[in-house]
Each structure stands twice: as structure tokens, then as C-alpha cells.
Amino acid sequence: MEDNRKIRLLSKETIDKIAAGEVVERPASVVKELVENSIDSGAKNITVEWKDGGISYIRVTDDGCGIEKSELQNAFLRHSTSKLVTVEDLSSISTLGFRGEALSSIAAVSKTEVFSKTRDIILGAHYIVEGSEEITCEDSACPDGTSVFVRQLFYNTPARRKFLKSPMTEGNYINEIVSRIALSHPEISFSLKAGGTDRFFTSGNGSLLDAIYRIEGRSVAADLIEISHRENEVGCFGFLGREPLERANRAKELFFVNKRSISSKLLSKAAEDACQGYLMLHRYPYIILFIDIDEALVDVNVHPRKAEVRFSEEERVYNAVYSAVREAIRSIEDISPIRLSGIDEASPDKVKELPLQPEREERPHSEVMPDEQEVLPEKIPVNIPEKTPEVFEEKRFTKYKERLETMEKPLSFLESEKNGQISFVSVEAKKSHRIIGQIFKTYWIVEYDNDVYLLDQHAAHEKVLYERTIKLLEKREVFSQNLNPPIVISLSPAEEDILLKYQEAFERTGFLIEPFGGAEVRLCAVPSNMFEVDPKELFMSTLSGLSETEGKALDETVLIRVATMSCKAAIKGNTIISETEARALIDELLLLDNPYHCPHGRPVMIKLSKEELDKRFNRIVNI
Ligand code: ADP
Ligand code: MG
């Protein structure tokens, strides 16, 4: 292994194979490359600091293998890497870096300074390069590992600097990237200092949940469902946010393929499809998902900043992710509890906030969170005073170790969550359900165990009808019901296009549609058992929902649309139904995979615990 760390020039063949591209787009890309180098160096502790959105100052320090003085100059040559030897290595890359162009690209557009020391050599090295020009390369006393300073990014390429956003925004990009990388390596302790303040500090104890807790805060960590699934040699592991964490955009869909943070339309689609019916329409999941797949089946060399990958077997990956997320959703009893006490709405309450991690507020309207602590400078200073770097702070990591020891164990609060009782929504629990009655002609009250459940009869019925229809359609037990006389419908050109694309799927679902000249068609049959939904409405609504959907099987899309229409027949709120009817409804609900949400994502039931009532009546006192 030691020998493999030697830095070599790549062969021309390999250089050509690696498509040249822009590596350094903004400060966050510098940070990403430096941190990835630190990870590849085997570091256990990595510190990232930035000022002015990283434009005037970035520092990444690690305690990894270090670089020998004789190798430092090589490291800064274009296409020099210790991670690839032959072109064959490109097809099975396990390190984060491999293109050998980060250090040279960074040095070309900034003033870069490196202190580095390997463990077996007493003296380390000090190297300064400004705009690709070497200024200093000398012996220097410094701790084991590497510390890279990048100052005045784009100082010699003013055009590039003009494209940067405000320091605040650039700083947020950095925070986002460091957060992602820290999440992808819970076994490494990361410390992020943003604009002079401690942003977060992860323990490096290997637990993903622990890392989420420290980076995202307690309220996020307490609201997660574990994902753990393997199929067809694709492993999926991670966490899905419960409904309160759902987002208005994809900012918190975090995917890691073989520990590499990437964005992927395929993975987003799989996760979003799986969340259908669980999340409200037009909302996106909060998901942190690790995909573990044979390296030979992933091409990581499709993007200069390595932010995307290509899968050779997309369907296999889609299916694995879809099932993994689906399975996670099914595994939980997802009934929102009602809090009456108000004062301490987040349970359990016994965990104090970590001093390092102030709870952050959700800001649903902006993807990038402004950094409160940072003062926005009017202009980016071009000449910042040179300070001697503090490389002699021998104990640079030990102080974090001490801090870590005084930290609380964050996970204890999660352990008390599960207490093994039989779920309300299970056939076993049925005999202990005590139906109390209907209120407001809309909700049903059921007592079970130590909780009172409130069910929305409309949402419950919608869900039952939806699932019933889906099952029938899937089993192809839906038959056509002829329309006599047929209904003539005129379509817009866009609708005609969609119908053409989905024609067969419509037919397999039980529709019969014939051309009728011009822009008109004749609707001759519709699926039967549609609970008296108006045939024209059934057809038009199914059709109108199809325009944007792509990728998923056509049949399934039509099927879901039709099933959603079946909800129209559900009993409304404000309707008196008998207890026998309610009983039958609840019984059928219990058999569903996900009875907690109606097809539009609204909750079907909520619960109120006896404890909550006891608290409210002061029968028990809060600790
Ligand atoms: P790549 O990471 O693609 O190999 P880079 O330009 O990022 O290319 O780095 C060039 C080489 O410098 C790496 O292959 C590695 O040998 C060495 N290097 C860079 N950063 C570090 C570090 N923090 N610790 C140890 N070695 C490093
Ligand atoms: Mg690299």
C-alpha cells in the first residue's frame, strides 16, 4: 500500500481517457477536492475553515498519510496522482480522487500553501505556489498530516471571480458540501468552522445517525425512518425523514454511491416514486441514502467534478431504491401524535441541546440558508494581511477529542422510542379496539391500549377505495363497462399526443377509445367497478394527469390515476355513517400496506395518548 502512494505521472493513454474539465468552479469545489484528498489520505480527523465565503481563505487540515517534500512538486503537476496506475484502474475506482488535476487546477487560480509531513520522516515540507508558479519548497517542522491553505481564489482570473455569488451564498455552498461529505464518512471526525464560528463537529464514531444528529440537529435525527435493504446485489442503507421533514424542493435528497456524494435523476425518481401516497403531492422527501454497488457497474468518470455517475444497469438500481424506501415506509406506524401540553412539543424531552449544535430553524422558502454569523463585506479584499499559519498548534486535534468526551451521547433519546407494543393498525390489535363513536359527522374515535385514535372517515375511505382499485387493476380483474351510446370527446393537440403514447396502457386498464375523425375520439368503454364515477370525468382526469409523468411504466401511471379517481366515490365528511359501516371501514384499513395517508398524502388518523391527557389534567407532572 505504502508503495502505491508514490506519486507518478499518468500515461498519455490514461490522461486522454479522463476527459479534461473544469474542476474549480467556486470555493465549494476547492473545499470538496481538498477534503476528498484528505479522506483518500486515510485521515481520521479533518478540519475545514473558511472566511469570506471561501474566496479569501480556505484551509483544510488532516492527519492523513502526508506528502513527502520530494513528492510535493509532483502532486501539483497536472494529471499527477498516486491513485491510478493504469487505464484499467479507471473501471474500478475506490478512492474519491483519481483525475490528478485538483491540486494543479487549484494552484493555477489561487495562492496555495501546503504544510505536510509523513509519519516516518522527522521534518515536514512547506510549499507555496501562486498561480502555478512555485515560490517556496523547503523543510519545515509541522505535525503529521497535511494542511492546505487556499487564499485569494481567482485573484488572477477576474472574469471567473465575477461569476461568484455573494460570500454568504458561496459560504453556504461550502457548508452544504462539507455536510454531505461528513455524512458520507461517519467514521471520520469532521470539524467545520464557517466564517469564524464553529458550525458543526462530528464524532467520527462510525454511526450515521450520530453524524446526522450533529450536522442536522436533534429534531431531524428524531424524525427518521431507517432504510436497510439489499436486492440484486444493490445495497441501500440510510434514513428517510418522516412526513414533518418533507421539503418543497430536492435540496435534501442526498445520495451516496459507494460513499461518493452525487446527484442523480434516477435515484431521485426512485425515491420520490416510492414516497407517492406518503408525502403530499409536489413535496420531496428528506432522504439520506447510501447505495452500495459493484464498482464495475458504476461509471464515476462522467463529470469533471465527479458530481454525477452513470449506472450500467439503471433498472436494477431504480428497483432496489424503490423497494428500499417502500419497505421503510411500510415498517413504521406513522400516526402523528397530538400534543396538548404545548410547552415541550418535542418528545422525549430529556436531552439537552448540544452546545456545538444550535437547533436550526427550518426555512422552507430558500434552499440556501444564510449564515447569520457572517458579515457581508462590500467587496472581496484582494490583499489580505498574510499571517503566519498556526501549524505548530501541536494539539490541534486533541482539543476536539476533549470536547468530544464532554459531549452527550445523542442517541439515547431515540432508543426509548420503540417499546414493542402491537400496532393499532394490525389485525391482532383489532379485538382490543373500542369504537367510541363518531364526532362532527366526520371523525371516528377509537380507544386502543393507552391511546385514543381519531380517524377521518373520508380519508380512510379514500385510502381503502384506492388500494382496492389498485389491487383489482393489478390483478387485471377490472372489466370494461360499455358505454351506450359512446361519448364523443374533443382533445387538444397535446392531449392527443399523450393519448397516443398511453393508448395501450389505457386499453389494458379497461378503456376503449376509438378515433372519431379530426381531434375527436369516441369513448366506448371505461373500467367497471369505478363506483359510479362519471365516465367522461374518469377518462379526462386520467388523461390530464399524464402529461408530465415520464420514466415510470405507462401502465402503472394510468393505473394510479384511475385509482385516484376512485376516491371520488368515498364517503364525505359531514355524513353520518353507522358503527357497523365504520367497523367495516376500519377492518379493511387494517389490511393495507400504508393506511396512514390518503392517496393525496393527507393523514388518515392521528392519536392522543393517555399520558398527554394525564399531563394536561395535571395528573402527572413533567420532569
Ligand atoms: P487526485 O486526488 O485525483 O489524485 P489531486 O490533484 O487532488 O489528484 O492530488 C494529487 C496527489 O497529491 C494525490 O494523488 C495524492 O497523492 C497527493 N495528495 C493530495 N492531497 C493530499 C493529502 N491531503 N494527503 C496526502 N496526499 C495528498
Ligand atoms: Mg484529489
Tab-separated table of C-alpha atoms in Angstrom, residues 47-384:
chain	number	residue	atom	x	y	z
A	47	THR	CA	-10.903	20.348	9.807
A	48	VAL	CA	-12.324	22.789	7.301
A	49	GLU	CA	-12.218	26.532	7.827
A	50	TRP	CA	-13.318	29.303	5.536
A	51	LYS	CA	-13.664	33.056	5.537
A	52	ASP	CA	-15.417	35.421	3.111
A	53	GLY	CA	-17.336	32.576	1.573
A	54	GLY	CA	-14.028	30.842	0.928
A	55	ILE	CA	-12.984	33.498	-1.552
A	56	SER	CA	-10.180	34.971	0.551
A	57	TYR	CA	-9.403	31.968	2.722
A	58	ILE	CA	-9.918	28.224	2.821
A	59	ARG	CA	-7.995	25.840	4.990
A	60	VAL	CA	-8.292	22.074	5.091
A	61	THR	CA	-6.240	20.181	7.634
A	62	ASP	CA	-5.959	16.439	8.058
A	63	ASP	CA	-3.979	13.856	9.964
A	64	GLY	CA	-3.586	11.535	6.993
A	65	CYS	CA	-0.525	9.980	5.394
A	66	GLY	CA	1.057	13.297	4.373
A	67	ILE	CA	3.138	14.053	1.302
A	68	GLU	CA	6.918	13.905	1.236
A	69	LYS	CA	8.780	17.022	0.206
A	70	SER	CA	10.206	15.296	-2.852
A	71	GLU	CA	6.675	14.391	-3.947
A	72	LEU	CA	5.023	17.728	-3.287
A	73	GLN	CA	6.043	19.274	-6.581
A	74	ASN	CA	4.736	16.239	-8.420
A	75	ALA	CA	1.453	16.458	-6.608
A	76	PHE	CA	0.920	19.872	-8.147
A	77	LEU	CA	1.568	18.747	-11.694
A	78	ARG	CA	-1.463	18.296	-13.907
A	79	HIS	CA	-2.604	14.683	-14.123
A	80	SER	CA	-0.366	13.537	-11.355
A	81	THR	CA	-1.964	11.135	-8.974
A	82	SER	CA	-0.979	8.314	-6.698
A	83	LYS	CA	-4.367	6.706	-7.095
A	84	LEU	CA	-4.362	5.332	-10.613
A	85	VAL	CA	-1.561	3.453	-12.252
A	86	THR	CA	-3.035	2.052	-15.431
A	87	VAL	CA	-6.062	2.749	-17.568
A	88	GLU	CA	-7.693	-0.421	-16.265
A	89	ASP	CA	-7.806	1.121	-12.807
A	90	LEU	CA	-10.369	3.608	-14.112
A	91	SER	CA	-13.024	0.931	-14.199
A	92	SER	CA	-12.802	0.137	-10.519
A	93	ILE	CA	-12.130	3.307	-8.607
A	94	SER	CA	-12.404	3.167	-4.868
A	95	THR	CA	-10.721	6.460	-3.995
A	96	LEU	CA	-12.583	9.747	-4.267
A	97	GLY	CA	-9.871	11.365	-6.369
A	98	PHE	CA	-8.365	9.832	-9.493
A	99	ARG	CA	-8.171	12.569	-12.107
A	100	GLY	CA	-4.981	14.034	-10.682
A	101	GLU	CA	-5.979	17.550	-11.590
A	102	ALA	CA	-7.328	19.111	-8.413
A	103	LEU	CA	-4.167	20.447	-6.833
A	104	SER	CA	-2.776	21.735	-10.120
A	105	SER	CA	-6.080	23.395	-11.016
A	106	ILE	CA	-6.440	24.993	-7.593
A	107	ALA	CA	-2.842	26.230	-7.597
A	108	ALA	CA	-3.348	27.775	-11.015
A	109	VAL	CA	-6.058	30.148	-9.819
A	110	SER	CA	-5.080	30.971	-6.245
A	111	LYS	CA	-2.268	31.422	-3.777
A	112	THR	CA	-1.836	27.983	-2.315
A	113	GLU	CA	0.295	26.979	0.631
A	114	VAL	CA	0.846	23.471	1.937
A	115	PHE	CA	2.361	22.084	5.095
A	116	SER	CA	2.724	18.356	5.054
A	117	LYS	CA	4.555	15.653	6.925
A	118	THR	CA	4.614	11.910	6.652
A	119	ARG	CA	4.865	9.857	9.805
A	120	ASP	CA	8.262	8.308	9.122
A	121	ILE	CA	10.181	11.476	8.291
A	122	ILE	CA	11.104	13.886	11.050
A	123	LEU	CA	10.826	17.097	9.088
A	124	GLY	CA	7.827	18.046	7.054
A	125	ALA	CA	7.623	20.246	3.998
A	126	HIS	CA	6.416	23.751	3.310
A	127	TYR	CA	5.342	24.587	-0.198
A	128	ILE	CA	3.966	27.783	-1.675
A	129	VAL	CA	2.643	28.123	-5.182
A	130	GLU	CA	0.963	31.186	-6.634
A	131	GLY	CA	-0.843	30.954	-9.948
A	132	SER	CA	1.085	27.766	-10.840
A	133	GLU	CA	4.413	29.418	-10.011
A	134	GLU	CA	6.408	27.781	-7.258
A	135	ILE	CA	7.501	30.311	-4.641
A	136	THR	CA	8.832	28.132	-1.829
A	137	CYS	CA	9.630	24.483	-1.310
A	138	GLU	CA	11.539	23.921	1.909
A	139	ASP	CA	11.840	21.750	5.004
A	140	SER	CA	9.592	22.731	7.836
A	141	ALA	CA	8.632	21.448	11.252
A	142	CYS	CA	4.966	20.559	11.233
A	143	PRO	CA	2.588	17.940	12.582
A	144	ASP	CA	1.830	14.663	10.798
A	145	GLY	CA	-0.668	15.098	8.009
A	146	THR	CA	-1.429	17.853	5.586
A	147	SER	CA	-2.727	21.375	5.861
A	148	VAL	CA	-3.626	23.201	2.659
A	149	PHE	CA	-4.371	26.929	2.600
A	150	VAL	CA	-6.023	28.421	-0.435
A	151	ARG	CA	-6.046	32.199	-0.483
A	152	GLN	CA	-7.421	34.734	-2.909
A	153	LEU	CA	-9.203	32.366	-5.188
A	154	PHE	CA	-9.396	33.591	-8.801
A	155	TYR	CA	-7.093	36.541	-7.986
A	156	ASN	CA	-5.532	36.153	-11.436
A	157	THR	CA	-8.744	35.364	-13.286
A	158	PRO	CA	-11.038	38.310	-12.528
A	159	ALA	CA	-13.591	37.126	-15.068
A	160	ARG	CA	-14.103	33.936	-13.112
A	161	ARG	CA	-14.432	35.802	-9.876
A	162	LYS	CA	-17.213	37.898	-11.303
A	163	PHE	CA	-19.329	34.790	-11.637
A	164	LEU	CA	-19.218	34.064	-7.951
A	165	LYS	CA	-22.257	34.800	-5.869
A	166	SER	CA	-22.151	36.731	-2.597
A	167	PRO	CA	-19.709	35.459	0.046
A	168	MET	CA	-22.716	34.405	2.073
A	169	THR	CA	-24.071	32.221	-0.682
A	170	GLU	CA	-20.657	30.814	-1.536
A	171	GLY	CA	-20.156	30.042	2.147
A	172	ASN	CA	-23.427	28.183	2.210
A	173	TYR	CA	-22.345	26.079	-0.728
A	174	ILE	CA	-19.234	25.161	1.228
A	175	ASN	CA	-21.238	24.272	4.323
A	176	GLU	CA	-23.554	22.154	2.237
A	177	ILE	CA	-20.707	20.254	0.637
A	178	VAL	CA	-18.827	19.676	3.877
A	179	SER	CA	-22.060	18.477	5.497
A	180	ARG	CA	-22.596	15.987	2.725
A	181	ILE	CA	-19.073	14.690	2.852
A	182	ALA	CA	-19.167	14.447	6.643
A	183	LEU	CA	-22.405	12.459	6.401
A	184	SER	CA	-20.847	10.123	3.892
A	185	HIS	CA	-17.958	9.349	6.243
A	186	PRO	CA	-19.276	8.976	9.781
A	187	GLU	CA	-16.055	7.137	10.647
A	188	ILE	CA	-14.074	10.356	10.202
A	189	SER	CA	-14.342	13.253	12.619
A	190	PHE	CA	-15.105	16.480	10.754
A	191	SER	CA	-14.964	19.963	12.128
A	192	LEU	CA	-16.332	22.893	10.177
A	193	LYS	CA	-15.531	26.464	11.067
A	194	ALA	CA	-17.543	28.833	8.961
A	195	GLY	CA	-16.624	32.500	8.954
A	196	GLY	CA	-15.067	32.319	12.394
A	197	THR	CA	-17.728	30.230	14.154
A	198	ASP	CA	-17.978	26.522	14.821
A	199	ARG	CA	-20.605	25.171	12.510
A	200	PHE	CA	-20.502	21.530	13.447
A	201	PHE	CA	-18.291	18.812	14.713
A	202	THR	CA	-18.862	15.102	14.089
A	203	SER	CA	-17.532	12.464	16.421
A	204	GLY	CA	-16.180	10.051	13.849
A	205	ASN	CA	-17.604	7.117	15.804
A	206	GLY	CA	-18.959	5.492	12.656
A	207	SER	CA	-22.644	5.992	13.342
A	208	LEU	CA	-24.554	7.704	10.544
A	209	LEU	CA	-27.368	8.652	12.875
A	210	ASP	CA	-24.893	10.274	15.215
A	211	ALA	CA	-23.443	12.274	12.313
A	212	ILE	CA	-26.930	13.375	11.226
A	213	TYR	CA	-27.662	14.447	14.772
A	214	ARG	CA	-24.576	16.612	14.935
A	215	ILE	CA	-24.907	18.118	11.485
A	216	GLU	CA	-28.638	18.456	11.012
A	217	GLY	CA	-29.709	18.817	14.601
A	218	ARG	CA	-31.810	16.892	17.004
A	219	SER	CA	-35.230	17.478	15.528
A	220	VAL	CA	-34.133	15.907	12.258
A	221	ALA	CA	-32.424	12.931	13.899
A	222	ALA	CA	-35.547	12.217	15.938
A	223	ASP	CA	-37.795	12.071	12.899
A	224	LEU	CA	-36.134	9.457	10.741
A	225	ILE	CA	-37.069	6.029	9.495
A	226	GLU	CA	-34.255	3.607	8.901
A	227	ILE	CA	-33.737	2.201	5.425
A	228	SER	CA	-31.919	-1.066	5.097
A	229	HIS	CA	-32.444	-3.249	2.084
A	230	ARG	CA	-30.455	-5.310	-0.353
A	231	GLU	CA	-31.657	-6.767	-3.623
A	232	ASN	CA	-29.877	-7.992	-6.725
A	233	GLU	CA	-26.580	-7.081	-5.128
A	234	VAL	CA	-27.545	-3.454	-4.699
A	235	GLY	CA	-27.403	-2.432	-1.054
A	236	CYS	CA	-29.403	0.532	0.219
A	237	PHE	CA	-28.831	1.935	3.648
A	238	GLY	CA	-29.763	5.220	5.245
A	239	PHE	CA	-32.659	7.236	6.559
A	240	LEU	CA	-35.898	8.653	5.294
A	241	GLY	CA	-37.388	11.673	7.004
A	242	ARG	CA	-40.862	11.287	8.362
A	243	GLU	CA	-43.568	13.492	6.994
A	244	PRO	CA	-42.699	16.638	9.005
A	245	LEU	CA	-39.326	16.739	7.250
A	246	GLU	CA	-40.760	16.744	3.746
A	247	ARG	CA	-39.443	19.539	1.558
A	248	ALA	CA	-40.600	21.876	-1.158
A	249	ASN	CA	-37.545	21.048	-3.271
A	250	ARG	CA	-34.894	18.389	-3.767
A	251	ALA	CA	-32.284	20.062	-1.559
A	252	LYS	CA	-32.384	17.250	0.967
A	253	GLU	CA	-32.302	14.298	-1.323
A	254	LEU	CA	-28.787	13.169	-0.518
A	255	PHE	CA	-27.441	10.178	-2.365
A	256	PHE	CA	-24.110	8.492	-1.921
A	257	VAL	CA	-22.974	5.873	-4.343
A	258	ASN	CA	-20.160	3.842	-2.845
A	259	LYS	CA	-19.704	6.714	-0.390
A	260	ARG	CA	-19.396	9.314	-3.113
A	261	SER	CA	-21.884	12.162	-2.863
A	262	ILE	CA	-23.688	12.517	-6.170
A	263	SER	CA	-26.896	13.849	-7.586
A	264	SER	CA	-28.903	11.591	-9.828
A	265	LYS	CA	-32.251	11.957	-11.565
A	266	LEU	CA	-32.673	8.207	-11.494
A	267	LEU	CA	-32.233	7.935	-7.740
A	268	SER	CA	-34.434	10.959	-7.069
A	269	LYS	CA	-37.146	9.482	-9.223
A	270	ALA	CA	-36.967	6.112	-7.487
A	271	ALA	CA	-37.177	7.670	-4.031
A	272	GLU	CA	-39.951	10.085	-5.000
A	273	ASP	CA	-41.977	7.374	-6.688
A	274	ALA	CA	-41.674	5.245	-3.581
A	275	CYS	CA	-42.919	8.120	-1.439
A	276	GLN	CA	-46.047	8.530	-3.505
A	277	GLY	CA	-49.015	8.460	-1.191
A	278	TYR	CA	-46.753	9.015	1.790
A	279	LEU	CA	-45.848	12.615	1.101
A	280	MET	CA	-48.171	15.357	-0.013
A	281	LEU	CA	-48.278	15.963	-3.744
A	282	HIS	CA	-45.458	18.194	-5.020
A	283	ARG	CA	-43.394	17.644	-1.905
A	284	TYR	CA	-39.999	15.979	-1.861
A	285	PRO	CA	-38.549	13.506	0.594
A	286	TYR	CA	-35.842	14.167	3.096
A	287	ILE	CA	-33.599	11.221	2.401
A	288	ILE	CA	-30.027	10.268	3.092
A	289	LEU	CA	-29.303	7.117	1.169
A	290	PHE	CA	-26.143	5.114	0.672
A	291	ILE	CA	-26.078	2.844	-2.320
A	292	ASP	CA	-23.586	0.105	-2.262
A	293	ILE	CA	-22.949	-1.398	-5.668
A	294	ASP	CA	-20.198	-3.223	-7.506
A	295	GLU	CA	-17.753	-0.555	-8.674
A	296	ALA	CA	-17.648	-2.082	-12.117
A	297	LEU	CA	-21.337	-1.225	-12.595
A	298	VAL	CA	-20.850	2.485	-11.964
A	299	ASP	CA	-19.024	4.928	-14.160
A	300	VAL	CA	-17.744	7.732	-11.948
A	301	ASN	CA	-15.818	9.452	-14.697
A	302	VAL	CA	-18.721	11.232	-16.375
A	303	HIS	CA	-18.458	14.613	-14.700
A	304	PRO	CA	-15.396	16.850	-14.168
A	305	ARG	CA	-16.317	17.491	-10.559
A	306	LYS	CA	-17.415	13.899	-10.116
A	307	ALA	CA	-20.875	15.072	-9.074
A	308	GLU	CA	-22.745	12.562	-11.186
A	309	VAL	CA	-22.320	8.916	-12.022
A	310	ARG	CA	-23.720	6.605	-14.636
A	311	PHE	CA	-25.134	3.187	-13.810
A	312	SER	CA	-24.794	0.442	-16.338
A	313	GLU	CA	-27.931	-1.255	-15.036
A	314	GLU	CA	-30.313	1.546	-14.258
A	315	GLU	CA	-33.390	-0.565	-13.757
A	316	ARG	CA	-31.701	-2.710	-11.137
A	317	VAL	CA	-30.702	0.376	-9.192
A	318	TYR	CA	-34.129	2.006	-9.564
A	319	ASN	CA	-35.883	-1.110	-8.323
A	320	ALA	CA	-33.590	-1.550	-5.349
A	321	VAL	CA	-34.008	2.057	-4.219
A	322	TYR	CA	-37.753	1.998	-4.817
A	323	SER	CA	-38.218	-1.172	-2.757
A	324	ALA	CA	-35.861	0.024	-0.035
A	325	VAL	CA	-37.831	3.222	0.501
A	326	ARG	CA	-41.202	1.486	0.184
A	327	GLU	CA	-40.158	-1.108	2.745
A	328	ALA	CA	-39.035	1.606	5.156
A	329	ILE	CA	-42.363	3.398	4.854
A	330	ARG	CA	-44.247	0.164	5.489
A	331	SER	CA	-42.166	-0.643	8.535
A	332	ILE	CA	-43.429	2.216	10.635
A	333	GLU	CA	-46.568	3.106	12.393
A	334	ASP	CA	-46.925	6.576	11.104
A	335	ILE	CA	-49.578	8.257	13.150
A	336	SER	CA	-48.984	11.814	14.236
A	337	PRO	CA	-49.480	12.273	17.961
A	338	ILE	CA	-51.483	15.192	19.263
A	339	ARG	CA	-49.791	17.283	21.920
A	340	LEU	CA	-51.982	19.080	24.355
A	341	SER	CA	-49.317	20.197	26.753
A	342	GLY	CA	-47.795	22.650	24.310
A	343	ILE	CA	-44.764	23.563	26.375
A	344	ASP	CA	-42.493	20.766	25.306
A	345	GLU	CA	-43.746	19.689	21.989
A	346	ALA	CA	-40.742	17.578	21.040
A	347	SER	CA	-40.596	14.297	22.847
A	348	PRO	CA	-38.681	12.843	24.541
A	349	ASP	CA	-37.601	15.871	26.428
A	350	LYS	CA	-34.677	14.804	28.471
A	351	VAL	CA	-31.910	15.648	26.031
A	352	LYS	CA	-30.271	18.991	26.338
A	353	GLU	CA	-29.194	20.775	23.214
A	354	LEU	CA	-25.582	20.230	22.288
A	355	PRO	CA	-23.540	23.350	22.850
A	356	LEU	CA	-21.964	22.908	19.437
A	357	GLN	CA	-25.133	22.430	17.531
A	358	PRO	CA	-27.720	25.099	17.997
A	359	GLU	CA	-31.048	23.952	16.660
A	360	ARG	CA	-31.507	25.440	13.247
A	361	GLU	CA	-34.807	26.710	12.088
A	362	GLU	CA	-36.373	25.301	9.020
A	363	ARG	CA	-36.510	27.865	6.283
A	364	PRO	CA	-38.708	26.283	3.718
A	365	HIS	CA	-38.576	29.088	1.223
A	366	SER	CA	-34.902	29.141	0.481
A	367	GLU	CA	-32.586	26.356	-0.449
A	368	VAL	CA	-29.536	28.096	0.818
A	369	MET	CA	-29.515	29.024	4.416
A	370	PRO	CA	-27.996	32.403	5.142
A	371	ASP	CA	-25.236	32.291	7.625
A	372	GLU	CA	-26.245	34.554	10.459
A	373	GLN	CA	-22.800	34.977	11.834
A	374	GLU	CA	-21.154	36.169	8.712
A	375	VAL	CA	-20.945	39.842	7.964
A	376	LEU	CA	-21.293	40.621	4.324
A	377	PRO	CA	-18.291	42.580	3.109
A	378	GLU	CA	-18.920	45.088	0.350
A	379	LYS	CA	-16.001	43.956	-1.730
A	380	ILE	CA	-13.813	40.941	-1.669
A	381	PRO	CA	-10.457	42.063	-0.294
A	382	VAL	CA	-7.748	41.337	-2.808
A	383	ASN	CA	-4.878	41.712	-0.408
A	384	ILE	CA	-5.435	40.220	2.950
